[in-house]
Coordinates of C-alpha atoms in Angstrom, one line a residue:
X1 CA -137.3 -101.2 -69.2
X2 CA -136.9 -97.5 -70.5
X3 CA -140.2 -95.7 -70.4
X4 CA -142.6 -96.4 -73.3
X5 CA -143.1 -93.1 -74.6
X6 CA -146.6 -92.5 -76.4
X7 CA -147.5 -89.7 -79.0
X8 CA -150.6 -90.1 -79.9
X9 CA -151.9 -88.7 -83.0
X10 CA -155.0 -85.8 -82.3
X11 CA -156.8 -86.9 -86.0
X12 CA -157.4 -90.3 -87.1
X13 CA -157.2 -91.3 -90.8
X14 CA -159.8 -94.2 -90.4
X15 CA -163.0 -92.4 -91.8
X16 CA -160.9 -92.4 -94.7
X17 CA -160.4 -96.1 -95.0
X18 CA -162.9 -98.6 -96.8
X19 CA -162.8 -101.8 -94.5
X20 CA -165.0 -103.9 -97.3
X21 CA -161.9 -103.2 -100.0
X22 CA -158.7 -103.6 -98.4
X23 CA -155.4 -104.7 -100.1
X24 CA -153.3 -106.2 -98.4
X25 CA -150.6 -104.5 -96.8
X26 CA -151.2 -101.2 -98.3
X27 CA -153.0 -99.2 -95.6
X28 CA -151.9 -98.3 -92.6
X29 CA -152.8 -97.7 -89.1
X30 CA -152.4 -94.1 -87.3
X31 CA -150.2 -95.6 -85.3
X32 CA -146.2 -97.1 -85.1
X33 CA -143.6 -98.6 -82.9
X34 CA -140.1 -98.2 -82.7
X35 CA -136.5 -98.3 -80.8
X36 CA -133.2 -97.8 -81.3
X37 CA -129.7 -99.9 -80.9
X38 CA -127.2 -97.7 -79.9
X39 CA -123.6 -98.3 -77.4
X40 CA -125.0 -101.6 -77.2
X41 CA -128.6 -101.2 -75.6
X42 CA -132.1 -101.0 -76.5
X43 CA -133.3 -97.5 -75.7
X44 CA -136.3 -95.1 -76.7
X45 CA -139.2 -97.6 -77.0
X46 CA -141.5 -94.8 -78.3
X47 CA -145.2 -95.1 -80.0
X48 CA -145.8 -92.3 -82.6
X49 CA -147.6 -91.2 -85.6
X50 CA -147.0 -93.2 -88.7
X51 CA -144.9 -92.0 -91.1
X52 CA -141.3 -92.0 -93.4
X53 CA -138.4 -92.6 -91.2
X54 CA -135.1 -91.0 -92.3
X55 CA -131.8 -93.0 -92.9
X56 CA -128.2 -92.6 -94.0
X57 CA -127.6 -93.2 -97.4
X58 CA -125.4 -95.8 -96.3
X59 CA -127.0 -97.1 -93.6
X60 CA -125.8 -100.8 -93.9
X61 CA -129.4 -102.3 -94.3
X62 CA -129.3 -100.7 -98.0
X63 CA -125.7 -102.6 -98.3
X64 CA -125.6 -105.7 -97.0
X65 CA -129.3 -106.2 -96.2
X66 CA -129.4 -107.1 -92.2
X67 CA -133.0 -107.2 -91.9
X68 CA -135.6 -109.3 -90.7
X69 CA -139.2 -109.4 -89.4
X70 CA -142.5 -111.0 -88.7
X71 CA -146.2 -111.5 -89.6
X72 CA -149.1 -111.7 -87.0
X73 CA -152.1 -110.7 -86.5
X74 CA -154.7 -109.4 -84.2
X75 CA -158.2 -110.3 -84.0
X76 CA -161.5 -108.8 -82.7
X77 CA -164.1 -111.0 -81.0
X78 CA -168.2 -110.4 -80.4
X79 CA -167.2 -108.6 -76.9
X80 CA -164.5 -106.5 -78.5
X81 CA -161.9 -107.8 -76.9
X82 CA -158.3 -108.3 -78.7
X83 CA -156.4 -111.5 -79.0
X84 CA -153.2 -112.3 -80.4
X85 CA -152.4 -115.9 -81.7
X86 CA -148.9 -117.8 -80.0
X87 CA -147.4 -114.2 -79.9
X88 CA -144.5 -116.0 -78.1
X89 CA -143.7 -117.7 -80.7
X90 CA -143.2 -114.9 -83.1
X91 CA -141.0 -113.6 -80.5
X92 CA -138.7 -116.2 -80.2
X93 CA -138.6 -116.2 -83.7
X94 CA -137.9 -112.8 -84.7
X95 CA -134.7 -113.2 -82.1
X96 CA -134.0 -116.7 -83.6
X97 CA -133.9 -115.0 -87.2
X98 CA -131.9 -111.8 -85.6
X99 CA -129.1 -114.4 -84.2
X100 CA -128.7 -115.6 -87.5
X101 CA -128.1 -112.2 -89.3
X102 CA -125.7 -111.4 -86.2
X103 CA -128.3 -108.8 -85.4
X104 CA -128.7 -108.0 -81.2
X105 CA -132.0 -109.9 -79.8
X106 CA -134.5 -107.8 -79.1
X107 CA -135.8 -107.4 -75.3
X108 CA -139.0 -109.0 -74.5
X109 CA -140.3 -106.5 -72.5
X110 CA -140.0 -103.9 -75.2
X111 CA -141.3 -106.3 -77.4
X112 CA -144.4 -107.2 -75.8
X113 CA -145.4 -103.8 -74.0
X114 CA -144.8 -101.9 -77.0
X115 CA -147.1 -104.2 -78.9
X116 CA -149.7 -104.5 -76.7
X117 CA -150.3 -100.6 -76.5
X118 CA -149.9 -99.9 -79.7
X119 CA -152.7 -102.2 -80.6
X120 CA -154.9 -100.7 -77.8
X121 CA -154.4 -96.8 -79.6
X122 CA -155.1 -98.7 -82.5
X123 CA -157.9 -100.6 -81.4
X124 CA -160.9 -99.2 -83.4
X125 CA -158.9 -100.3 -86.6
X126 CA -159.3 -104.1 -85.4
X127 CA -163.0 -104.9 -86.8
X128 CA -164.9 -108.1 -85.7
X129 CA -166.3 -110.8 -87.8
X130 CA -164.2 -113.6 -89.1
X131 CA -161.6 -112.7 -91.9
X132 CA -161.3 -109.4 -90.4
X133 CA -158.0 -108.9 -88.9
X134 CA -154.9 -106.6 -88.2
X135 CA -152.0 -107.9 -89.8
X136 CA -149.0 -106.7 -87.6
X137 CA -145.2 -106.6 -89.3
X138 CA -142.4 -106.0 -86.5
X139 CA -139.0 -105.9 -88.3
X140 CA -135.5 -104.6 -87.7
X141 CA -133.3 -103.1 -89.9
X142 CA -129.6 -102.1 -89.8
X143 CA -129.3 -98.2 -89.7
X144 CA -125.5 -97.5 -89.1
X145 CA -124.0 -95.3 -91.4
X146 CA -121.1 -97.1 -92.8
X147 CA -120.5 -99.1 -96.0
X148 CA -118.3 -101.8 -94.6
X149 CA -118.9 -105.1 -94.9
X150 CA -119.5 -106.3 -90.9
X151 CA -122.5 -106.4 -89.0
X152 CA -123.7 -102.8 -88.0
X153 CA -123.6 -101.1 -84.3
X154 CA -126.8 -99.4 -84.2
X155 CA -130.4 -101.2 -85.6
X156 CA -133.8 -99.6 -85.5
X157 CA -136.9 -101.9 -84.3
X158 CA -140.4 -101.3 -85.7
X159 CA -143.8 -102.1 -85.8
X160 CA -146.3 -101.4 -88.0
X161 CA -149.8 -102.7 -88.6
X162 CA -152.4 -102.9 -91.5
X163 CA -155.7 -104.1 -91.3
X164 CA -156.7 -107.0 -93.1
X165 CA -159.0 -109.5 -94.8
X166 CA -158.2 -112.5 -97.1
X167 CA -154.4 -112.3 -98.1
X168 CA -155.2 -114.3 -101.4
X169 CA -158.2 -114.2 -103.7
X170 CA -159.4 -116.4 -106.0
X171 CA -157.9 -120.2 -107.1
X172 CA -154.6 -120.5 -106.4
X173 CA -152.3 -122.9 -108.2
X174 CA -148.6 -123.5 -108.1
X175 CA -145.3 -124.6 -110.2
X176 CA -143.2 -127.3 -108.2
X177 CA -140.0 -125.4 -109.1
X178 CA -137.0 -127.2 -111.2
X179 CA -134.5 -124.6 -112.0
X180 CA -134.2 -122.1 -109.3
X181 CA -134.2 -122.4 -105.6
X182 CA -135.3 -120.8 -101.9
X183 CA -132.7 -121.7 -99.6
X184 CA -129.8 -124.3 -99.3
X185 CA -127.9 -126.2 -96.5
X186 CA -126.7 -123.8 -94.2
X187 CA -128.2 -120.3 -95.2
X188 CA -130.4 -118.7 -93.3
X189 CA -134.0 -120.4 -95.6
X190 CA -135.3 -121.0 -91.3
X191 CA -135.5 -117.1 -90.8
X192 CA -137.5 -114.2 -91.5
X193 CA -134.7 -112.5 -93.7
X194 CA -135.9 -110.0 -96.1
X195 CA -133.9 -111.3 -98.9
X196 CA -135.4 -114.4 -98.6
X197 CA -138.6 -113.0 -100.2
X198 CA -136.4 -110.5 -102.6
X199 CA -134.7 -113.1 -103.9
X200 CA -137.9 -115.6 -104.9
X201 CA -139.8 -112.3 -106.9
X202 CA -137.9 -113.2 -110.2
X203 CA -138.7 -116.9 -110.8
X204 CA -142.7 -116.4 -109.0
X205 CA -142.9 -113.7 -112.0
X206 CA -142.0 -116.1 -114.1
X207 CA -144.5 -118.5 -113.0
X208 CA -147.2 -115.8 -113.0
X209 CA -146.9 -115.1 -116.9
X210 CA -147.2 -119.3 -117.0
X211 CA -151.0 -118.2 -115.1
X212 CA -149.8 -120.0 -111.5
X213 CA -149.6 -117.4 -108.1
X214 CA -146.9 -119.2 -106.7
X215 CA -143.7 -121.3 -106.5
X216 CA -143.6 -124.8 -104.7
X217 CA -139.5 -124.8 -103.8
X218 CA -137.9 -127.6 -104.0
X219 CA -134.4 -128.8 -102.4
X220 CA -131.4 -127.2 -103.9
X221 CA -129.1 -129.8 -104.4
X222 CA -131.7 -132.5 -106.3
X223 CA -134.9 -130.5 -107.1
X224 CA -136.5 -133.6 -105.9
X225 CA -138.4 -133.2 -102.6
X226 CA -140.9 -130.2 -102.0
X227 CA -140.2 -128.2 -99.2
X228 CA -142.1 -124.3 -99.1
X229 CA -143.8 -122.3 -101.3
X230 CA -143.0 -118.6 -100.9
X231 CA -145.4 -117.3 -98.0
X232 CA -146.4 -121.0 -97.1
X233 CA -145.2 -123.9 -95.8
X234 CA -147.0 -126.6 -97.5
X235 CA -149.2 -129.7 -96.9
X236 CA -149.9 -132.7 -99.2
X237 CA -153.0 -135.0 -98.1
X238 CA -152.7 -138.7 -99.7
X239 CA -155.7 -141.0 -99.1
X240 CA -156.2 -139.7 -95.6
X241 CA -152.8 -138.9 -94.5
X242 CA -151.4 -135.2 -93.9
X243 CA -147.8 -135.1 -95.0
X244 CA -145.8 -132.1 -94.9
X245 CA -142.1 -131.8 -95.1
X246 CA -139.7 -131.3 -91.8
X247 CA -138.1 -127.7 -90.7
X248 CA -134.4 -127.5 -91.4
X249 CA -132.0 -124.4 -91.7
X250 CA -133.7 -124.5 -95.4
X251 CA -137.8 -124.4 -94.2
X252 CA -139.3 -121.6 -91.5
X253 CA -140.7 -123.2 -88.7
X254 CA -144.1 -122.1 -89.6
X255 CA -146.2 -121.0 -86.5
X256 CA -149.5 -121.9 -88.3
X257 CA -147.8 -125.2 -89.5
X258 CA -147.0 -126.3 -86.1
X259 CA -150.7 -125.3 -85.3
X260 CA -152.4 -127.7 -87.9
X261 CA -149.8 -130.5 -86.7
X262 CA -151.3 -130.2 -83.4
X263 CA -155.2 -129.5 -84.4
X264 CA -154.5 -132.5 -86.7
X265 CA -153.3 -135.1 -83.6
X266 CA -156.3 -133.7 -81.7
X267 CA -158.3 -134.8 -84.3
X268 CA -157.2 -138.5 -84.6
X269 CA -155.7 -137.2 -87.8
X270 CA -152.7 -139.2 -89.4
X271 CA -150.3 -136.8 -89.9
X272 CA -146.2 -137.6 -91.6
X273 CA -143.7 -135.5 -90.9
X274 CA -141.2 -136.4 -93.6
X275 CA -139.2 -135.5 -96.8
X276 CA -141.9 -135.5 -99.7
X277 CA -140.7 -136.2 -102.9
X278 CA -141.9 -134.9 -106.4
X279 CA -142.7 -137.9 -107.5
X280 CA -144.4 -139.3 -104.9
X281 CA -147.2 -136.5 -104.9
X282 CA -147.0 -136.8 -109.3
X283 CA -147.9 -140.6 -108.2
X284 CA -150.4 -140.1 -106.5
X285 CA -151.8 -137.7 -108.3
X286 CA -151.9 -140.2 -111.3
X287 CA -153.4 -142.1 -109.3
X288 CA -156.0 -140.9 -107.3
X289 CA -154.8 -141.1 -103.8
X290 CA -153.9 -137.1 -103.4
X291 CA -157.1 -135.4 -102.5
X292 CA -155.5 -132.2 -101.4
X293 CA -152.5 -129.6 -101.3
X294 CA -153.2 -126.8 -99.0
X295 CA -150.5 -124.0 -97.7
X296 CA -150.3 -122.7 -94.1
X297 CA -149.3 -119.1 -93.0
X298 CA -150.4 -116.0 -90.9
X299 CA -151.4 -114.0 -93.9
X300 CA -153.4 -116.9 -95.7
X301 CA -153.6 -118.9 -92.5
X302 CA -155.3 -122.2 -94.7
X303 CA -154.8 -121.4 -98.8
X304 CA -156.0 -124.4 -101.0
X305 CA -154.0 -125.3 -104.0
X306 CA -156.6 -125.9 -106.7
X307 CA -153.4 -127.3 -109.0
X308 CA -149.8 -127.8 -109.9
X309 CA -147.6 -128.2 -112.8
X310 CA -144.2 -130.2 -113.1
X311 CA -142.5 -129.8 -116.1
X312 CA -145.1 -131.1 -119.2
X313 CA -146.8 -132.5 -116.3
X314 CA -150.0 -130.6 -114.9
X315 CA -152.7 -132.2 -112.5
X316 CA -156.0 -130.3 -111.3
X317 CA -157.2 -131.5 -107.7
X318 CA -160.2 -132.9 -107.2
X319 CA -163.3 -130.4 -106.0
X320 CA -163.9 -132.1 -102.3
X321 CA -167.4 -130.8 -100.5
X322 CA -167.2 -133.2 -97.8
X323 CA -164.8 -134.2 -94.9
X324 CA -162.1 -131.1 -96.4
X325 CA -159.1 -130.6 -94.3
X326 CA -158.3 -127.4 -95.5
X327 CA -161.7 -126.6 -94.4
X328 CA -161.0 -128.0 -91.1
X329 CA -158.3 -126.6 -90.2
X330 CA -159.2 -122.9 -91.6
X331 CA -162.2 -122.9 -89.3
X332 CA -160.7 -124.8 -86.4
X333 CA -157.9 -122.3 -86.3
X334 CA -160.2 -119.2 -87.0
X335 CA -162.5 -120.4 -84.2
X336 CA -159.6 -120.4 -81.7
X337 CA -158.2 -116.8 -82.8
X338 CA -161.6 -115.0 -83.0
X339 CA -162.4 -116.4 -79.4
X340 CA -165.4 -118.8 -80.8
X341 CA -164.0 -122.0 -79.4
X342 CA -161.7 -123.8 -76.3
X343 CA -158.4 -122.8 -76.5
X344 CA -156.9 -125.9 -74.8
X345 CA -152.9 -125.3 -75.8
X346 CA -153.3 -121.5 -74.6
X347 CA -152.5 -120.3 -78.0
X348 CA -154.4 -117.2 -77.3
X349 CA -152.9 -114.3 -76.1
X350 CA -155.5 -111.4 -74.7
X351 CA -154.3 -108.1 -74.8
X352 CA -155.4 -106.2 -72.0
X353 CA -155.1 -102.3 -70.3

């Protein structure tokens, strides 16, 4: 690999942050990563002080939106030691997503030793205690100067990081959407893409002024089975059973999703991975066999849904104090990524001088 070239920055903006009132995503660390695509290599991997980049005016990202990119986090145990959580994972992903938008994969080696020393510099930003975290965003972006409609030559890789507490707060309820949709059959719904998110702000706004945070999608063609919601993939628990729907080129194959499948056949839990229809969970709402609806991600890695709305049709879930799988799983995860518990599947990644 090309040298990793580090410019550290002399004053750090941290005695200027409050860490007990953080939104998300809107601080920064001192701190960023980046490399270039250019005659069709990966070159400059170079750590410097955060700040605007310049482009092109038509640099073909603005155009024809090749972009893509990634959520993880870092977390801070008693010893202050850093861990990452399945970082591979979000690597293979982020290439997987890159593939897709005919973007060039990104080397490993960049990846991985760029990330790892940038969170060192940035280490003191990484506070311990559980909901404390540093929410990490490496994306690519499309920076050739041209405004034709083909993939671009030349790509700029980042990554930035923000610290971080609860991505959500307060009760959290959702519209199982009808009219509009996520993805279909054969776009690009499995990756990272930017305009995924762009494209879901319109009808979630519509569900805010209705007093619900987010959008259940449903499929495209029927409206009829519930796939994601916007930063989630989703999870339905009928009587005792865990049902969530499969990945497909229309769901991302959720890192913290595949994590509760596993924690949940550890557990002796019954899990069904299947298509889940509207009315199935309207059903069982009616009927007292759905006891919860919970969403799985790295920002809100376990988010209960408190209630939903179909149509006319609006159910509240019940308030459960014992034997709560969202519960479970929240702590069972947050134990493995803050270093309180066995890590069994090697999930935990410790970054290291």
């Amino acid at each position: 690999m090309t040298k990793l070239t580090i410019n550290s920055v002399k004053n750090s903006k941290i005695d200027h942050v409050n860490f007990n009132e953080l939104p998300f995503g809107k601080v920064f660390t001192d701190h960023m990563f980046s490399c270039d695509y250019v005659n069709g290599e990966w070159v400059n991997p170079t750590i410097s002080e955060y700040g605007p980049i310049s482009l092109d005016p038509s640099a073909r990202v603005f155009h024809y939106g090749q972009a893509v990119f990634e959520g993880m986090k870092a977390y801070k145990d008693e010893n202050d030691d850093i861990f990452l959580f399945r970082p591979e994972d979000n690597f293979d992903r982020i290439n997987k997503s890159a593939h897709r938008l005919a973007i060039p994969e990104f080397p490993k080696e960049f990846f991985f030793e760029g990330l790892e020393q940038l969170l060192l510099l940035e280490k003191e930003w990484i506070k311990t205690g559980k909901g404390n975290s540093l929410y990490i965003r490496p994306f690519v972006i499309a920076t050739q100067p041209a405004i034709s409609a083909s993939p671009a030559e030349e790509y700029k890789f980042m990554i930035i990081c923000s610290p971080a507490k609860s991505y959500y707060a307060g009760e959290v309820r959702v519209i199982f959407a009808e009219e509009y949709s996520r993805s279909a059959n054969g776009g690009v719904g499995y990756a990272k893409a930017a305009g995924n998110y762009g494209a879901q702000f319109y009808p979630t706004s519509l569900a805010h002024k209705e007093g619900y945070q987010q959008i259940i999608w449903t499929d495209a063609n029927t409206h009829e089975y519930l796939e994601e919601a916007g930063t989630m993939n989703i999870f339905f628990r009928v009587n005792d059973t865990l049902i969530t729907a499969p990945t497909s080129d229309r769901i991302l194959d959720g890192i913290t999703r595949k994590s509760v499948l596993q924690l949940a056949k550890d557990n002796n839990i019954a899990t069904e991975v299947r298509p889940v229809s509207v009315a199935e969970i309207k059903e069982a709402a009616n009927n007292g066999s759905l006891k919860e609806i919970f969403g799985s991600g790295t920002a809100a890695v376990i988010n209960p849904i408190l209630g939903f709305k179909h149509g006319d049709f609006k159910f509240e879930l019940p308030a459960l104090t014992d034997n709560n799988y969202s519960s479970f799983f929240k702590k069972a995860l947050n134990d493995i990524q803050y270093n309180l518990a066995e890590d069994k599947h090697q999930w935990r990644h410790k970054v290291t001088k």
